[in-house]
Short mmCIF file of C-alpha atoms and ligand atoms in Angstrom, two decimals:
data_model
loop_
_atom_site.label_atom_id
_atom_site.label_comp_id
_atom_site.label_asym_id
_atom_site.label_seq_id
_atom_site.Cartn_x
_atom_site.Cartn_y
_atom_site.Cartn_z
CA MET U 1 -17.75 12.63 5.34
CA GLN U 2 -16.11 9.56 6.82
CA PRO U 3 -12.75 11.16 7.68
CA GLU U 4 -14.37 13.69 10.01
CA ALA U 5 -16.31 11.06 11.88
CA GLY U 6 -13.02 9.17 12.18
CA ASP U 7 -11.17 12.21 13.45
CA ARG U 8 -13.55 12.68 16.34
CA ALA U 9 -13.15 9.07 17.36
CA HIS U 10 -9.36 9.39 17.27
CA ALA U 11 -9.24 11.89 20.08
CA GLU U 12 -10.74 9.53 22.63
CA SER U 13 -9.51 6.10 21.65
CA SER U 14 -6.25 4.21 21.56
CA SER U 15 -4.65 3.11 18.31
CA ALA U 16 -5.49 -0.52 19.16
CA GLU U 17 -9.15 0.43 19.57
CA ARG U 18 -9.10 2.32 16.29
CA LEU U 19 -7.51 -0.70 14.60
CA ALA U 20 -10.32 -2.89 15.95
CA ALA U 21 -12.90 -0.39 14.66
CA VAL U 22 -11.27 -0.36 11.20
CA GLU U 23 -11.23 -4.18 11.18
CA ARG U 24 -14.96 -4.16 11.92
CA GLU U 25 -15.55 -1.69 9.07
CA VAL U 26 -13.49 -3.85 6.71
CA ALA U 27 -15.55 -6.89 7.73
CA ALA U 28 -18.79 -4.94 7.23
CA ALA U 29 -17.71 -3.79 3.76
CA CYS U 30 -16.80 -7.38 2.88
CA ALA U 31 -20.17 -8.64 4.10
CA GLU U 32 -21.95 -6.00 2.06
CA ALA U 33 -19.96 -6.98 -1.03
CA GLY U 34 -20.53 -10.68 -0.44
CA ARG U 35 -16.81 -11.26 0.10
CA GLU U 36 -14.88 -13.25 2.70
CA PRO U 37 -12.98 -10.92 5.09
CA SER U 38 -9.93 -13.14 4.60
CA THR U 39 -9.73 -11.89 0.99
CA VAL U 40 -8.82 -8.37 2.18
CA THR U 41 -5.44 -7.63 3.76
CA LEU U 42 -5.38 -4.58 6.01
CA ILE U 43 -2.04 -2.80 5.72
CA ALA U 44 -1.46 -0.50 8.71
CA VAL U 45 0.43 2.44 7.20
CA ALA U 46 2.95 3.57 9.82
CA LYS U 47 4.88 6.23 7.89
CA THR U 48 5.94 9.20 10.05
CA PHE U 49 5.00 7.35 13.26
CA PRO U 50 7.76 6.23 15.64
CA ALA U 51 8.30 2.69 16.91
CA GLN U 52 6.61 3.41 20.24
CA THR U 53 3.41 4.29 18.38
CA ILE U 54 3.62 1.13 16.30
CA ARG U 55 4.30 -1.32 19.17
CA PRO U 56 0.72 -1.32 20.56
CA ILE U 57 -0.55 -2.32 17.12
CA ILE U 58 1.95 -5.19 16.99
CA ALA U 59 0.88 -6.10 20.53
CA ALA U 60 -2.71 -6.21 19.27
CA ARG U 61 -1.46 -9.00 16.95
CA HIS U 62 -1.52 -6.97 13.77
CA ARG U 63 1.23 -8.19 11.43
CA VAL U 64 1.03 -6.28 8.13
CA PHE U 65 2.47 -2.76 7.93
CA GLY U 66 3.16 -0.19 5.25
CA GLU U 67 5.89 2.42 4.87
CA SER U 68 6.58 4.89 2.07
CA ARG U 69 10.29 5.66 2.47
CA VAL U 70 13.12 3.15 2.44
CA GLN U 71 15.41 4.98 4.86
CA GLU U 72 12.68 5.63 7.41
CA ALA U 73 11.47 2.04 7.18
CA LYS U 74 14.97 0.66 7.64
CA ALA U 75 15.57 2.79 10.72
CA LYS U 76 12.28 1.79 12.35
CA TRP U 77 11.69 -1.79 11.27
CA SER U 78 15.06 -3.52 11.50
CA ALA U 79 14.65 -3.82 15.29
CA LEU U 80 10.86 -4.30 15.22
CA LYS U 81 11.20 -7.14 12.72
CA ALA U 82 13.94 -8.83 14.72
CA ALA U 83 11.83 -8.67 17.88
CA ASN U 84 8.57 -9.75 16.22
CA PRO U 85 8.92 -12.68 13.82
CA GLY U 86 6.21 -12.91 11.20
CA LEU U 87 5.82 -9.21 10.49
CA GLU U 88 5.09 -8.35 6.86
CA LEU U 89 6.31 -5.02 5.52
CA HIS U 90 4.88 -3.35 2.41
CA MET U 91 6.55 -0.53 0.46
CA ILE U 92 3.76 1.76 -0.71
CA GLY U 93 5.69 4.91 -1.67
CA PRO U 94 7.65 5.84 -4.77
CA LEU U 95 10.83 3.79 -5.09
CA GLN U 96 14.07 4.95 -6.71
CA SER U 97 15.93 2.34 -8.73
CA ASN U 98 19.08 2.87 -6.69
CA LYS U 99 17.16 1.84 -3.55
CA ALA U 100 15.98 -1.46 -5.05
CA ARG U 101 18.60 -3.47 -3.20
CA GLU U 102 17.72 -2.06 0.23
CA ALA U 103 14.01 -2.22 -0.51
CA LEU U 104 14.13 -5.88 -1.48
CA ALA U 105 16.12 -6.77 1.62
CA LEU U 106 13.54 -5.11 3.87
CA PHE U 107 10.12 -5.35 2.23
CA ASP U 108 7.85 -8.33 1.55
CA ALA U 109 5.78 -6.41 -1.00
CA ILE U 110 6.33 -3.44 -3.28
CA HIS U 111 3.25 -1.54 -4.45
CA SER U 112 4.95 1.08 -6.60
CA VAL U 113 6.51 -0.63 -9.63
CA ASP U 114 6.13 1.98 -12.35
CA ARG U 115 9.23 2.42 -14.55
CA PRO U 116 11.44 0.26 -16.75
CA SER U 117 14.57 1.31 -14.82
CA LEU U 118 12.96 0.16 -11.56
CA CYS U 119 11.85 -3.11 -13.18
CA ALA U 120 15.42 -3.75 -14.31
CA ALA U 121 16.83 -3.02 -10.85
CA LEU U 122 14.21 -5.17 -9.12
CA GLY U 123 14.73 -8.06 -11.55
CA LYS U 124 18.46 -8.01 -10.89
CA GLU U 125 18.06 -7.85 -7.09
CA ILE U 126 15.37 -10.54 -6.95
CA GLU U 127 17.82 -12.86 -8.64
CA ARG U 128 20.79 -11.75 -6.54
CA GLN U 129 19.00 -11.94 -3.17
CA GLY U 130 16.82 -14.95 -3.98
CA ARG U 131 13.79 -13.15 -2.56
CA GLN U 132 10.44 -12.92 -4.30
CA PRO U 133 8.38 -10.03 -2.94
CA LEU U 134 4.78 -9.50 -3.92
CA LEU U 135 4.85 -6.91 -6.71
CA PHE U 136 2.15 -4.42 -7.68
CA VAL U 137 2.29 -2.05 -10.64
CA GLU U 138 1.07 1.43 -9.74
CA ILE U 139 -1.44 2.94 -12.16
CA ASN U 140 -1.74 6.73 -12.36
CA THR U 141 -5.48 6.50 -12.99
CA GLY U 142 -5.98 10.27 -12.87
CA ALA U 143 -3.03 10.89 -15.26
CA GLU U 144 -1.74 13.42 -12.74
CA PRO U 145 1.60 14.84 -13.91
CA GLN U 146 3.06 15.10 -10.39
CA LYS U 147 2.10 11.56 -9.47
CA ALA U 148 4.01 8.31 -9.98
CA GLY U 149 2.50 5.39 -11.82
CA VAL U 150 1.91 4.03 -15.30
CA LEU U 151 -0.76 5.76 -17.39
CA PRO U 152 -3.86 3.61 -17.90
CA GLN U 153 -3.35 3.47 -21.68
CA ASP U 154 0.23 2.23 -21.21
CA ALA U 155 -0.61 -0.37 -18.58
CA ASP U 156 -1.08 -3.46 -20.78
CA ALA U 157 2.20 -2.97 -22.63
CA PHE U 158 4.04 -2.16 -19.39
CA LEU U 159 2.73 -5.34 -17.76
CA ARG U 160 3.77 -7.44 -20.77
CA ASN U 161 7.26 -5.96 -20.55
CA CYS U 162 7.52 -6.66 -16.82
CA ALA U 163 7.35 -10.36 -17.60
CA ALA U 164 8.95 -10.54 -21.03
CA THR U 165 11.84 -8.10 -20.60
CA TYR U 166 12.53 -8.10 -16.86
CA GLY U 167 11.30 -11.52 -15.77
CA LEU U 168 9.13 -9.99 -13.04
CA THR U 169 6.07 -11.73 -11.66
CA ILE U 170 3.50 -9.00 -11.08
CA SER U 171 0.64 -10.02 -8.81
CA GLY U 172 -1.58 -6.96 -8.88
CA LEU U 173 -2.18 -3.26 -9.41
CA MET U 174 -2.17 -0.30 -7.06
CA CYS U 175 -3.76 3.14 -7.40
CA ILE U 176 -3.99 6.39 -5.46
CA PRO U 177 -7.00 8.32 -6.79
CA PRO U 178 -6.68 12.09 -7.21
CA PHE U 179 -7.21 13.84 -3.91
CA ASP U 180 -10.10 15.97 -5.16
CA GLU U 181 -12.15 13.46 -7.14
CA PRO U 182 -14.59 10.72 -6.16
CA PRO U 183 -12.41 7.62 -5.89
CA ALA U 184 -14.86 4.97 -7.16
CA PRO U 185 -14.22 5.45 -10.91
CA HIS U 186 -10.46 5.19 -10.25
CA PHE U 187 -10.93 1.96 -8.32
CA ALA U 188 -13.18 0.58 -11.06
CA LEU U 189 -10.65 1.47 -13.78
CA THR U 190 -7.82 -0.18 -11.84
CA ALA U 191 -9.93 -3.31 -11.34
CA LYS U 192 -10.75 -3.40 -15.04
CA ILE U 193 -7.09 -3.17 -16.08
CA ALA U 194 -6.22 -5.93 -13.60
CA ARG U 195 -9.00 -8.18 -14.88
CA ARG U 196 -8.01 -7.93 -18.53
CA ASN U 197 -4.39 -8.67 -17.60
CA GLY U 198 -5.26 -11.64 -15.41
CA LEU U 199 -4.02 -10.06 -12.17
CA GLY U 200 -5.68 -11.12 -8.93
CA LEU U 201 -4.57 -8.47 -6.43
CA LEU U 202 -5.74 -4.87 -6.06
CA SER U 203 -4.07 -2.44 -3.66
CA MET U 204 -6.57 0.37 -3.30
CA GLY U 205 -8.42 2.21 -0.58
CA MET U 206 -7.11 4.43 2.23
CA SER U 207 -8.61 5.74 5.48
CA GLY U 208 -11.32 7.79 3.79
CA ASP U 209 -12.44 5.39 1.07
CA PHE U 210 -11.53 1.78 1.89
CA ALA U 211 -15.15 0.59 2.07
CA GLN U 212 -15.73 1.73 -1.52
CA ALA U 213 -12.47 0.12 -2.60
CA ILE U 214 -13.51 -3.19 -1.03
CA ARG U 215 -16.82 -3.02 -2.87
CA LEU U 216 -14.86 -2.59 -6.11
CA GLY U 217 -12.55 -5.52 -5.44
CA ALA U 218 -9.63 -4.29 -3.29
CA THR U 219 -7.56 -7.14 -1.83
CA HIS U 220 -5.14 -4.80 0.01
CA VAL U 221 -6.31 -1.64 1.77
CA ARG U 222 -3.65 0.82 2.98
CA ILE U 223 -4.86 2.54 6.14
CA GLY U 224 -2.83 5.04 8.12
CA SER U 225 -4.59 7.92 9.85
CA ALA U 226 -7.73 5.96 10.78
CA ILE U 227 -5.47 3.76 12.93
CA PHE U 228 -2.53 5.91 14.01
CA GLY U 229 -4.17 9.34 14.00
CA GLU U 230 -3.43 12.43 11.94
CA ARG U 231 0.05 12.84 10.52
CA PRO U 232 1.80 16.18 10.77
CA PRO U 233 1.35 18.32 7.61
CA HIS U 234 4.12 17.88 4.96
CA ALA U 235 4.48 14.28 6.06
CA THR U 236 1.91 12.65 3.83
CA ASN U 237 4.54 10.55 2.09
C1 LIG N 1 -0.03 7.57 3.43
C2 LIG N 1 -0.54 6.60 2.44
C3 LIG N 1 -1.68 5.83 2.72
C4 LIG N 1 -2.48 5.95 4.01
O1 LIG N 1 -3.23 7.11 3.97
P1 LIG N 1 -4.36 7.42 5.10
O2 LIG N 1 -5.25 8.38 4.45
O3 LIG N 1 -3.63 7.95 6.28
O4 LIG N 1 -5.03 6.13 5.41
C5 LIG N 1 -2.08 4.92 1.77
N1 LIG N 1 -1.41 4.77 0.60
C6 LIG N 1 -0.32 5.50 0.30
C7 LIG N 1 0.36 5.26 -0.99
C8 LIG N 1 0.15 6.43 1.20
O5 LIG N 1 1.24 7.16 0.89
#
């Protein structure tokens, strides 16, 4: 399996080297799929890692990062953003409606739009702050009860409501396939829902499966451990 091969490489290489290796794999997957590498954005997922671990990746000229908690992101990125103009920060974790204000002030993209109450809060804050982040609706493709996201059968109506009721411009869909299933059918389903709703962006693919996601149309891959190394257990979000 890919993750194991990756793990061995992690022990002997720096995060900047691992980033370069991931970039090469992204380019190879694009070539195989007949796609331009510029159509895939690599989001370096920095959750749980401190600023000193992130700085070498910024120094290697990477600019797009992901975080999954508002408070953690605020603590780490306020200073990093001030010191490094041009950074782009993506919120990839579940977002509570009462954090919409802070999230919009900090993030350039939100991948986890999944509830009417969050849509309402985001709509209000987008207007108030005059910011327009890139928005993705999260699809719970495996219909997992513990997981966030809109059920596939509710997706079309939810997307219509985002525009009609909350005035949100949704640019794409995001999915996190079930941990214990082959991811390809989940990527394909997400791509299909996006296509029939006229959405151009697909946030899918993580360290273990980004090549497959790119083959199935991913425009944003969210890669953490393949770049930064293993996270401590209990810290997957
Ligand atoms: C942590 C996380 C990732 C990155 O996972 P890796 O397997 O470390 O690449 C991607 N997407 C989401 C939503 C995450 O929470």
